[in-house]
Short mmCIF file of C-alpha atoms in Angstrom, two decimals:
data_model
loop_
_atom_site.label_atom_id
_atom_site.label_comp_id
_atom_site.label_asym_id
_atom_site.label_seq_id
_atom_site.Cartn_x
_atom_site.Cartn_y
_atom_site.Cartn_z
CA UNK G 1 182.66 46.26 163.89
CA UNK G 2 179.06 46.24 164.46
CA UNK G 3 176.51 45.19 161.67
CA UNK G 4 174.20 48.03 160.93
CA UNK G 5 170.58 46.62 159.92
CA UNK G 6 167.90 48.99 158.27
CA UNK G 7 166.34 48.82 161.71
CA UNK G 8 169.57 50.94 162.67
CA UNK G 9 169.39 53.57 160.50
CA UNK G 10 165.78 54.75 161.12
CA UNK G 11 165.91 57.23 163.75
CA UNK G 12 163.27 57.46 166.44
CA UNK G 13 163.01 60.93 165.47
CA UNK G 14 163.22 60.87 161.79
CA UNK G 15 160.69 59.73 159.48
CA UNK G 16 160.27 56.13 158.29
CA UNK G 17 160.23 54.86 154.96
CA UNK G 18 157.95 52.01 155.87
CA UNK G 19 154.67 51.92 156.98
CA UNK G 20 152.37 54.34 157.31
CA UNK G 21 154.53 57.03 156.65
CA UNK G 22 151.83 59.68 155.54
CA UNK G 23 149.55 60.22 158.58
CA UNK G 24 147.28 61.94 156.04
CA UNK G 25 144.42 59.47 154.88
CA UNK G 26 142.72 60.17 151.24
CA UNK G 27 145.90 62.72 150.73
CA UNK G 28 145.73 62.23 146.70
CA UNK G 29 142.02 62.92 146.70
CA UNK G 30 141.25 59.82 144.97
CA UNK G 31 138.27 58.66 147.11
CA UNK G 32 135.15 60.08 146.99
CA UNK G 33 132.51 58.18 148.25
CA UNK G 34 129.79 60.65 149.22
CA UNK G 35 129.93 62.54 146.50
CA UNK G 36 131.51 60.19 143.31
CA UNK G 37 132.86 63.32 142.12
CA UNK G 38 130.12 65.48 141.92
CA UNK G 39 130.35 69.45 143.54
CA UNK G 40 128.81 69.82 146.82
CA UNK G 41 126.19 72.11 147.53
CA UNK G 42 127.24 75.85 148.95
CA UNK G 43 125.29 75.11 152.03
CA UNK G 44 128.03 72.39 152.56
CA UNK G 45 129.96 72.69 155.75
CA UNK G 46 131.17 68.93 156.46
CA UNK G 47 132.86 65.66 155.05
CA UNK G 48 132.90 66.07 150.97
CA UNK G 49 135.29 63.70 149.56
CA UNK G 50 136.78 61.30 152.30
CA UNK G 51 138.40 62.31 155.34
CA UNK G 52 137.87 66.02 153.95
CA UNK G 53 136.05 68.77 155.35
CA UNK G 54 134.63 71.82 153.82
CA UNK G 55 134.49 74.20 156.94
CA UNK G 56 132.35 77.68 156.25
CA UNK G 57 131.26 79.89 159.36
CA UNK G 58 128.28 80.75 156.75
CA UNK G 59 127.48 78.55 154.49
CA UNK G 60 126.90 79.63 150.81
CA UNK G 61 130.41 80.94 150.39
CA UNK G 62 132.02 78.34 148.58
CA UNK G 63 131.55 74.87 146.82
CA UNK G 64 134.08 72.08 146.55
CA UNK G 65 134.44 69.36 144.51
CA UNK G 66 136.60 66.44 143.34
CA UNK G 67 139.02 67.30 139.93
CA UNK G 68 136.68 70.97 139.87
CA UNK G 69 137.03 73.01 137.00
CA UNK G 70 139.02 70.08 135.69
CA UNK G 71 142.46 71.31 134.97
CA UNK G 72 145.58 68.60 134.67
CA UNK G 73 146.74 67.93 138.02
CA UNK G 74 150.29 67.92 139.20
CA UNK G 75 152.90 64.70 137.95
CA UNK G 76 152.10 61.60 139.68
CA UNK G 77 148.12 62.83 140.49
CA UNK G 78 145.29 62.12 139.01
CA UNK G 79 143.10 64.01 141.13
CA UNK G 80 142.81 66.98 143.54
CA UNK G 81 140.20 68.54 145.34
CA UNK G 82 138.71 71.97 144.07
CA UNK G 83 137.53 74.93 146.16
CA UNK G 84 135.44 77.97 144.39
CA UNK G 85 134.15 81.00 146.04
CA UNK G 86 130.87 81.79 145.60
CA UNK G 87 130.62 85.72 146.11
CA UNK G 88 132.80 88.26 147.21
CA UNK G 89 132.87 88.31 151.04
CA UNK G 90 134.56 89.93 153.48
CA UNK G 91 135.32 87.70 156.25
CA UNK G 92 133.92 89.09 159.92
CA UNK G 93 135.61 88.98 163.42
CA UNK G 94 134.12 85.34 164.03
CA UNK G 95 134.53 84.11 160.67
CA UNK G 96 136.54 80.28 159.10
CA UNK G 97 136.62 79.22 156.03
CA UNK G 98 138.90 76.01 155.18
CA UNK G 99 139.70 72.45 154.21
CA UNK G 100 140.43 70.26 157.00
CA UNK G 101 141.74 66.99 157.76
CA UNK G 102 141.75 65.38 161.11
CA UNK G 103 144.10 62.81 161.95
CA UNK G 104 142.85 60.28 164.49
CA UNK G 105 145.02 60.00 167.81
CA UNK G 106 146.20 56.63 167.12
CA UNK G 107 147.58 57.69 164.39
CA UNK G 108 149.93 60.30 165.38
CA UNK G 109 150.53 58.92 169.10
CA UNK G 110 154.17 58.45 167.87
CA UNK G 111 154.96 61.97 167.36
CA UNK G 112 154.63 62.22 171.42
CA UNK G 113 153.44 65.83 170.79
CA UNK G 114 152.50 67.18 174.35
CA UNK G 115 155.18 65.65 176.03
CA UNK G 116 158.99 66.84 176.10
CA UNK G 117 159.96 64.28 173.40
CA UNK G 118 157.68 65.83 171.09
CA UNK G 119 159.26 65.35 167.49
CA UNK G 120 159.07 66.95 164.31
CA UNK G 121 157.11 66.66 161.80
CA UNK G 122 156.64 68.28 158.24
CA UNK G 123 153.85 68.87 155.98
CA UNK G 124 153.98 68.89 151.85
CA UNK G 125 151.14 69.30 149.18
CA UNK G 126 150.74 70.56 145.79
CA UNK G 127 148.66 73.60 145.66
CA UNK G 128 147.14 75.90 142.65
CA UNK G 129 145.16 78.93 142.74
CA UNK G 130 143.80 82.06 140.81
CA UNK G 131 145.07 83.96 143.21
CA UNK G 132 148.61 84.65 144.48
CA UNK G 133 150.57 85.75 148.11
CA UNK G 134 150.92 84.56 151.42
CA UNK G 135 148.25 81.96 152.04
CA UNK G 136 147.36 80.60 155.96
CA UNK G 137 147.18 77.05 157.07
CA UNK G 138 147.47 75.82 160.35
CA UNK G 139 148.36 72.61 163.01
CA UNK G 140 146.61 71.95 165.97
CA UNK G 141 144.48 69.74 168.50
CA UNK G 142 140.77 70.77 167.80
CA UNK G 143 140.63 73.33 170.20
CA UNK G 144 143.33 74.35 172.86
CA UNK G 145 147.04 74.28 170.53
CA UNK G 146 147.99 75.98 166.94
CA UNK G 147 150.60 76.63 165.09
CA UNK G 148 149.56 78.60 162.33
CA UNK G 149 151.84 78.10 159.13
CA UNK G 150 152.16 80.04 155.92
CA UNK G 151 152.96 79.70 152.24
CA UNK G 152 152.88 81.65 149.20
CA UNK G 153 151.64 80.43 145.65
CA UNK G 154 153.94 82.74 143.12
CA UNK G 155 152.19 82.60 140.21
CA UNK G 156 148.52 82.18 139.71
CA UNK G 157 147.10 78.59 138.22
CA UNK G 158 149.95 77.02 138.64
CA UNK G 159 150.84 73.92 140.39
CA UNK G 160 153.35 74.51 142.89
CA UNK G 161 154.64 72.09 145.69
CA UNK G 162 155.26 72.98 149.43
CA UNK G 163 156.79 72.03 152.43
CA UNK G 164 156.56 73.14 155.59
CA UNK G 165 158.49 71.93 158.99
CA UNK G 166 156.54 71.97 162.33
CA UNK G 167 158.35 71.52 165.64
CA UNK G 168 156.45 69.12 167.99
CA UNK G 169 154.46 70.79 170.28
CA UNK G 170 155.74 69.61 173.98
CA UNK G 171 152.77 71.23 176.04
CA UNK G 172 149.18 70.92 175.81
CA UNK G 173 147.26 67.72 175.29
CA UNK G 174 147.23 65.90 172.14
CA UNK G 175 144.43 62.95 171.52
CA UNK G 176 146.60 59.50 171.15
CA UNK G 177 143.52 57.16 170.71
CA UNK G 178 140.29 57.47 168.69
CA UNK G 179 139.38 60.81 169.36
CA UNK G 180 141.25 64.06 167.56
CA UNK G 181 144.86 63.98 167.35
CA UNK G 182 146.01 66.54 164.98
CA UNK G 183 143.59 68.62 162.85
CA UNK G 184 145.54 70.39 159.42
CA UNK G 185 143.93 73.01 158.35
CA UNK G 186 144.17 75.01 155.10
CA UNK G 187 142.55 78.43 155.65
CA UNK G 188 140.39 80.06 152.85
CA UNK G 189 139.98 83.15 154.68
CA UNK G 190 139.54 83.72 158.04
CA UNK G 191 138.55 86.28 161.05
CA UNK G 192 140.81 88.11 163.66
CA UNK G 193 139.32 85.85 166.14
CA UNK G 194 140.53 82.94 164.50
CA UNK G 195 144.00 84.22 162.68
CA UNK G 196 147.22 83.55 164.97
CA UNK G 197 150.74 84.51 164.01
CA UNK G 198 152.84 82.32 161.75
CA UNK G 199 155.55 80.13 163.49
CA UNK G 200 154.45 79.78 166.58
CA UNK G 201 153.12 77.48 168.90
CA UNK G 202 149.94 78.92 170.79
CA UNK G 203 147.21 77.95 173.57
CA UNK G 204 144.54 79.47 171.20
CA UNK G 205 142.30 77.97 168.97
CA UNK G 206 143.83 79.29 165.23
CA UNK G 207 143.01 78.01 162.42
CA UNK G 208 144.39 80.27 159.88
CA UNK G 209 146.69 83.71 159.72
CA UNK G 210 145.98 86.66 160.31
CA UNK G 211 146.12 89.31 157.17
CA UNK G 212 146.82 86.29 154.65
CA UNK G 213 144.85 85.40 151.07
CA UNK G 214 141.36 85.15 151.24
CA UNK G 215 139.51 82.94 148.87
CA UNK G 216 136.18 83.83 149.79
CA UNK G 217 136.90 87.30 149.05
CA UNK G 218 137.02 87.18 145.83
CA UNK G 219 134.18 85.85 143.56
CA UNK G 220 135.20 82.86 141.65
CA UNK G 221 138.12 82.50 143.06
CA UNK G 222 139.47 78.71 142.71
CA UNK G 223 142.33 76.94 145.49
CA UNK G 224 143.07 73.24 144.43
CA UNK G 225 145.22 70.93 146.27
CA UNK G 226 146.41 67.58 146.37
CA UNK G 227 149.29 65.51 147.49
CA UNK G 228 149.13 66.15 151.23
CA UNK G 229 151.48 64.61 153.68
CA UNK G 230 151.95 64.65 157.21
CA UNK G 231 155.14 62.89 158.10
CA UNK G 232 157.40 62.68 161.00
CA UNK G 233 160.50 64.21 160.53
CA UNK G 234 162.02 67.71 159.22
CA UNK G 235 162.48 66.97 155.63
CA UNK G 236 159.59 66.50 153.00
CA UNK G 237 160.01 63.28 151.10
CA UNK G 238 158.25 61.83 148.21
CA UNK G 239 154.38 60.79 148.17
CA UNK G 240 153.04 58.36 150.51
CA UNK G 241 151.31 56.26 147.55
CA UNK G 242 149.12 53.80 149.28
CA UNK G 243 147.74 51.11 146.46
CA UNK G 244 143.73 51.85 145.80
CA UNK G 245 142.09 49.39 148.21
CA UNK G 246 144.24 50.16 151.14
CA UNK G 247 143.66 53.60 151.26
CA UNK G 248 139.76 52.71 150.33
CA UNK G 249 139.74 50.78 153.89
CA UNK G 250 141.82 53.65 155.40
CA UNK G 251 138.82 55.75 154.50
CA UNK G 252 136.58 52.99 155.42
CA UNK G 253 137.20 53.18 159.05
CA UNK G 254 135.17 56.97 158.87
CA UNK G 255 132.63 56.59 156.49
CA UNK G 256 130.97 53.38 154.09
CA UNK G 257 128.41 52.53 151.87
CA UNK G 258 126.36 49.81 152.87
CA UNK G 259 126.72 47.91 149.58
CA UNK G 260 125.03 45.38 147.86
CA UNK G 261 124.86 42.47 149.63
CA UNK G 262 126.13 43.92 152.62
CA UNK G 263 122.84 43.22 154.88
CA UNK G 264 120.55 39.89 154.95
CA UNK G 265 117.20 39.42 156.93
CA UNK G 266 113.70 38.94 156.90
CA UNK G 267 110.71 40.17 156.64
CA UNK G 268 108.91 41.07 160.04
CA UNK G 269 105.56 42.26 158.86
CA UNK G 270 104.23 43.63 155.53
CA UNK G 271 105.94 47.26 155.95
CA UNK G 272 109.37 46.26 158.14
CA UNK G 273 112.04 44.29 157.99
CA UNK G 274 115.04 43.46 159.87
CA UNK G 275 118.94 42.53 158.76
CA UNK G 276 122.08 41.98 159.83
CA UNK G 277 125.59 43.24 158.71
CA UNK G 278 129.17 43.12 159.33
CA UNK G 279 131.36 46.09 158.12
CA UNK G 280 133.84 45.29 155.53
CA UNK G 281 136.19 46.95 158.11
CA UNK G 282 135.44 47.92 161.97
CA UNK G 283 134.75 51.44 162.23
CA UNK G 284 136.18 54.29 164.34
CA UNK G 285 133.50 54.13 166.51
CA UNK G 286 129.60 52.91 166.42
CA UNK G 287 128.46 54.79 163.37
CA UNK G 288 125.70 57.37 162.30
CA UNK G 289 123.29 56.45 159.71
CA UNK G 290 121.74 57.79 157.22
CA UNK G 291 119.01 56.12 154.87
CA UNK G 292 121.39 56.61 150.92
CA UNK G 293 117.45 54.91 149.42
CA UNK G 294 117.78 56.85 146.32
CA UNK G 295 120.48 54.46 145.48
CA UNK G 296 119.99 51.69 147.40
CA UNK G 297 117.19 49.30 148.04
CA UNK G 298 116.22 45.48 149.13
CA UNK G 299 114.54 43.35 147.22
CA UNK G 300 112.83 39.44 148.70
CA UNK G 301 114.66 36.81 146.55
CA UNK G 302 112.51 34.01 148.16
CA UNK G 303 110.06 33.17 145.96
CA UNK G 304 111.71 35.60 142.77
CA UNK G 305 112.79 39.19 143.30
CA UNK G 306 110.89 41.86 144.05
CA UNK G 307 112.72 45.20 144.61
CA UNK G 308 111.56 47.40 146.85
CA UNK G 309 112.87 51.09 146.86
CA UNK G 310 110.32 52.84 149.33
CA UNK G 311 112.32 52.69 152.15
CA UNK G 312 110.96 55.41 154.87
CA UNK G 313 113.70 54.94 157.50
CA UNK G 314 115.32 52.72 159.43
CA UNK G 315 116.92 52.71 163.31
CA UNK G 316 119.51 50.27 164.90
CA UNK G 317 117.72 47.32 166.44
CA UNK G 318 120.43 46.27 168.78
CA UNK G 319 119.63 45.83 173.01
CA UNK G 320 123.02 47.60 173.78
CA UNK G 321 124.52 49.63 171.86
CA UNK G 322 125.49 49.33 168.00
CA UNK G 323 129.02 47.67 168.09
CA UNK G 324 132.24 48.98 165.70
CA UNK G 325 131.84 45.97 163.64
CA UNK G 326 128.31 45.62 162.75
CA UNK G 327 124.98 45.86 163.68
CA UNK G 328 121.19 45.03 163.26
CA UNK G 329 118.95 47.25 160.98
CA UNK G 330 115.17 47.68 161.25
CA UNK G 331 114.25 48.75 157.76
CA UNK G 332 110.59 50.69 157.38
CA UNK G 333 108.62 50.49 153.75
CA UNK G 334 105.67 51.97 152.57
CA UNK G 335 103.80 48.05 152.26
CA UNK G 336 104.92 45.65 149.98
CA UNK G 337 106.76 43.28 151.76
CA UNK G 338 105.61 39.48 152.59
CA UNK G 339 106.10 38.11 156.19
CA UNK G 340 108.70 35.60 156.20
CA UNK G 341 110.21 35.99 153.09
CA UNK G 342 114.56 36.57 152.80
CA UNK G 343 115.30 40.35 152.55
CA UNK G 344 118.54 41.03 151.26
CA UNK G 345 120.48 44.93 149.87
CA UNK G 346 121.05 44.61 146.14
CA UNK G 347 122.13 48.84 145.89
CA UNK G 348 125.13 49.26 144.60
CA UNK G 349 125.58 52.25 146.50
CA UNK G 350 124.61 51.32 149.61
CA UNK G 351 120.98 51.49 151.23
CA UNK G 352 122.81 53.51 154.55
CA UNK G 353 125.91 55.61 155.05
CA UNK G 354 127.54 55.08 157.91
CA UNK G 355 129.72 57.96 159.52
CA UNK G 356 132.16 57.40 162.05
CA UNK G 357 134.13 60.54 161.46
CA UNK G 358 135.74 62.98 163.77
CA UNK K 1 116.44 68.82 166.89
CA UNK K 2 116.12 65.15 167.83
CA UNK K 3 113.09 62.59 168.54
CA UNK K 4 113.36 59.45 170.32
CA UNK K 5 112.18 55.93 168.78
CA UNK K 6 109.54 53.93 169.49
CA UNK K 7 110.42 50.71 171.92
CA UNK K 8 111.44 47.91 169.72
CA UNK K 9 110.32 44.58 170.72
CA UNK K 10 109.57 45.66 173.93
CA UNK K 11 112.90 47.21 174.74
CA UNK K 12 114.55 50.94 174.63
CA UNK K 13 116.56 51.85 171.58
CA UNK K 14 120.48 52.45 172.33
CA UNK K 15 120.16 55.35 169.55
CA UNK K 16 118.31 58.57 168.93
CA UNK K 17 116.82 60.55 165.92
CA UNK K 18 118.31 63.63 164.17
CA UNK K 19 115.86 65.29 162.16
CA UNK K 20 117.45 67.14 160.07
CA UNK K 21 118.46 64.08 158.38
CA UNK K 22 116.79 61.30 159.79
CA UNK K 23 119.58 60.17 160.73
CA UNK K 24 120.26 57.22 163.54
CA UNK K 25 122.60 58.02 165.94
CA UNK K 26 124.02 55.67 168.09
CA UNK K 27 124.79 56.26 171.79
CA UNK K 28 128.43 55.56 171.40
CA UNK K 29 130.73 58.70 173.41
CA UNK K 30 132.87 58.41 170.79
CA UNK K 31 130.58 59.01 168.03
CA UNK K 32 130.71 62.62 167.15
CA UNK K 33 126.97 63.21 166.48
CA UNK K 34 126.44 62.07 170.21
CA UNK K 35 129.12 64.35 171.37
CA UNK K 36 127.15 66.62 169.93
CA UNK K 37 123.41 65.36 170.65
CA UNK K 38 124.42 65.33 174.60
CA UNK K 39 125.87 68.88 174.32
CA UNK K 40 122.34 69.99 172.91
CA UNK K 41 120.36 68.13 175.48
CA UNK K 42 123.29 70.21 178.35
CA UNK K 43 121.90 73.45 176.58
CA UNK K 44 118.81 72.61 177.93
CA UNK K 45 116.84 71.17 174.56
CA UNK K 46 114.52 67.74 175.24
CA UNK K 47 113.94 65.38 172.09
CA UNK K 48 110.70 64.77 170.81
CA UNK K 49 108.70 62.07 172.25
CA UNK K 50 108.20 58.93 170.50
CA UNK K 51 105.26 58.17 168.13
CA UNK K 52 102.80 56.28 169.36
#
């Protein structure tokens, strides 16, 4: 009689309950680093809290925000993120409005979507809106397969919990390193251009359903979520929770703070100075970044400390090109620096963000 | 709209301006900000010159 180890009784095809079972990164909404919980502007169409994407054809339709309007979220949460429309709009031909996630490559390579042993997969969340019907979300690649999905929310505010089950897509051509893989979209209204038909896989671009709930067509309108899972397989199973700090270096990978500390140098001239850094962890790919000096700024502990918070802008110094792992900065300051002296970060929310997302 | 850097101890920066944001972005193909900057520049747009 042959010995059956738990190794045995995973299927290839089914889901695993080890590992990184939720392909979803940030899927509880807990991690905010941008933002620390405060709403986004209406002109927002980007990253918002990590890994998450406010997408708006126009901008000035919505707002989103971590825990918005603050109402208790689902069992087992303590946080969700909160759209609200802004106005009454009626979406036009061309028109997308929706939270996003995209999944890197590498991490849904194992679902062999695009080949013929795609498998597949199913999506949960926890969803609550002021509005009720048959709301649009879609699956696809970033641009050449979709499979839009939909769902209906019963009664309005209220918390209610979904699955849906997505066949693996055996044609097209699905990213499987550090580029897209699989983009999920949950549409907040959404043009004929862009609105596919529930249920089935398609060669367009979709990323919503046609004739479903619009949030952005009615003012004030709220659609809170949390919860999200991607896993392989066809049945939903419980939450994917992650302790804090691994999903914080899950996130990490796309986006960081350059925190106190984080950067060490000197002092080139009275109004530059240049440090090194090493990323807590390696990034997706050589980052953008963006001077965060209303939070962060150096100060010259040689000699006593003497903060400096007039930074001006910065570039990478590097010969080649800035690596995944770390980099040289060349920091600009109005004039107050002394040649020679030890420059290190002290911010505690970092001097630069760096983006690596998708 | 981007602008090029000034030559940094002699040599050419691996990175380019945004201005929208200041922003630094690296010349990486994966980074998506240069997917995007060399899609601009295929549309037929030319970054600002360097300060002096």
């Amino acid at each position: 009689m042959p010995i059956q180890t738990a190794a045995d009784s995973i299927s290839n095809s089914a889901g695993s309950p080890y590992g990184f079972k939720n392909r979803i990164i940030n899927g509880a909404m807990a991690i905010d680093q941008r933002y620390a919980g405060t709403a986004s502007a209406s002109s927002l169409s980007g990253y918002l809290i990590d890994r998450w994407t406010i997408a708006q054809s126009t901008t000035g339709k919505l707002i989103a925000q971590q825990n918005a309007g603050s109402v208790t979220p689902p069992t087992g949460f303590t946080n969700y993120l909160g759209v609200t429309s802004q106005s009454a709009y009626t979406a036009g031909t061309n028109d997308y409005y929706a939270i996003i996630q995209t999944i890197e490559g590498y991490n849904i390579a194992d679902l062999g979507w695009g080949t013929a042993n795609a498998k597949t997969a199913t999506l949960s969340f926890w969803v609550r809106s002021s509005l009720t019907g048959t709301f649009g979300a879609t699956i696809n690649n970033g641009g050449s397969r979709s499979y839009p999905i939909t769902y209906t929310i019963s009664a309005a505010n209220t918390w209610e919990y979904k699955t849906i089950t997505i066949p693996g897509d055996t044609s097209g051509s699905w990213g499987s390193t550090n580029g897209v893989g699989v983009q999920v979209w949950f549409s907040l209204g959404v043009g004929s251009t862009y609105g596919g038909t529930s249920g089935v896989w398609s060669s367009t671009n979709y990323v919503g359903v046609a004739s479903t709930v619009s949030v952005v067509g009615t003012n004030g309108a709220t659609f809170y979520i949390t919860g999200v899972q991607l896993e392989k397989g066809s049945q939903a199973t419980a939450f994917d929770y992650r302790d804090y700090g691994t999903e914080l270096q899950l996130c990490m990978r796309y986006f960081q703070l350059l925190g106190s500390g984080g950067a060490c140098g000197v002092a080139e001239s009275a109004t530059r100075a240049s440090l090194t850094y090493v990323f807590p962890v390696p990034m997706r790919a050589a980052a953008t970044g963006t001077l965060n000096a209303a939070n962060g700024f150096l100060n010259q502990p040689q000699g006593g400390p003497n903060a400096i918070t007039s930074m001006t802008g910065f570039f990478y110094g590097n010969g080649s090109t800035t690596t995944i792992s770390g980099g040289w900065l060349v920091i600009d300051v109005a004039s107050v620096l002394t040649t020679g002296k030890v420059i290190i970060n002290s911010g505690s929310q970092g001097m630069v963000q760096f983006s690596a997302e998708l | 709209m981007y602008k090029h850097y000034p030559k940094y101890n002699g040599s050419e920066l691996q990175c380019i301006k945004r201005l929208s944001d200041n922003a630094c972005i690296p010349f990486d193909p994966a980074n998506t900000d240069y997917q995007a900057y060399l899609k601009w520049l295929a549309e037929g747009n030319t970054p600002e010159p360097a300060d002096e």
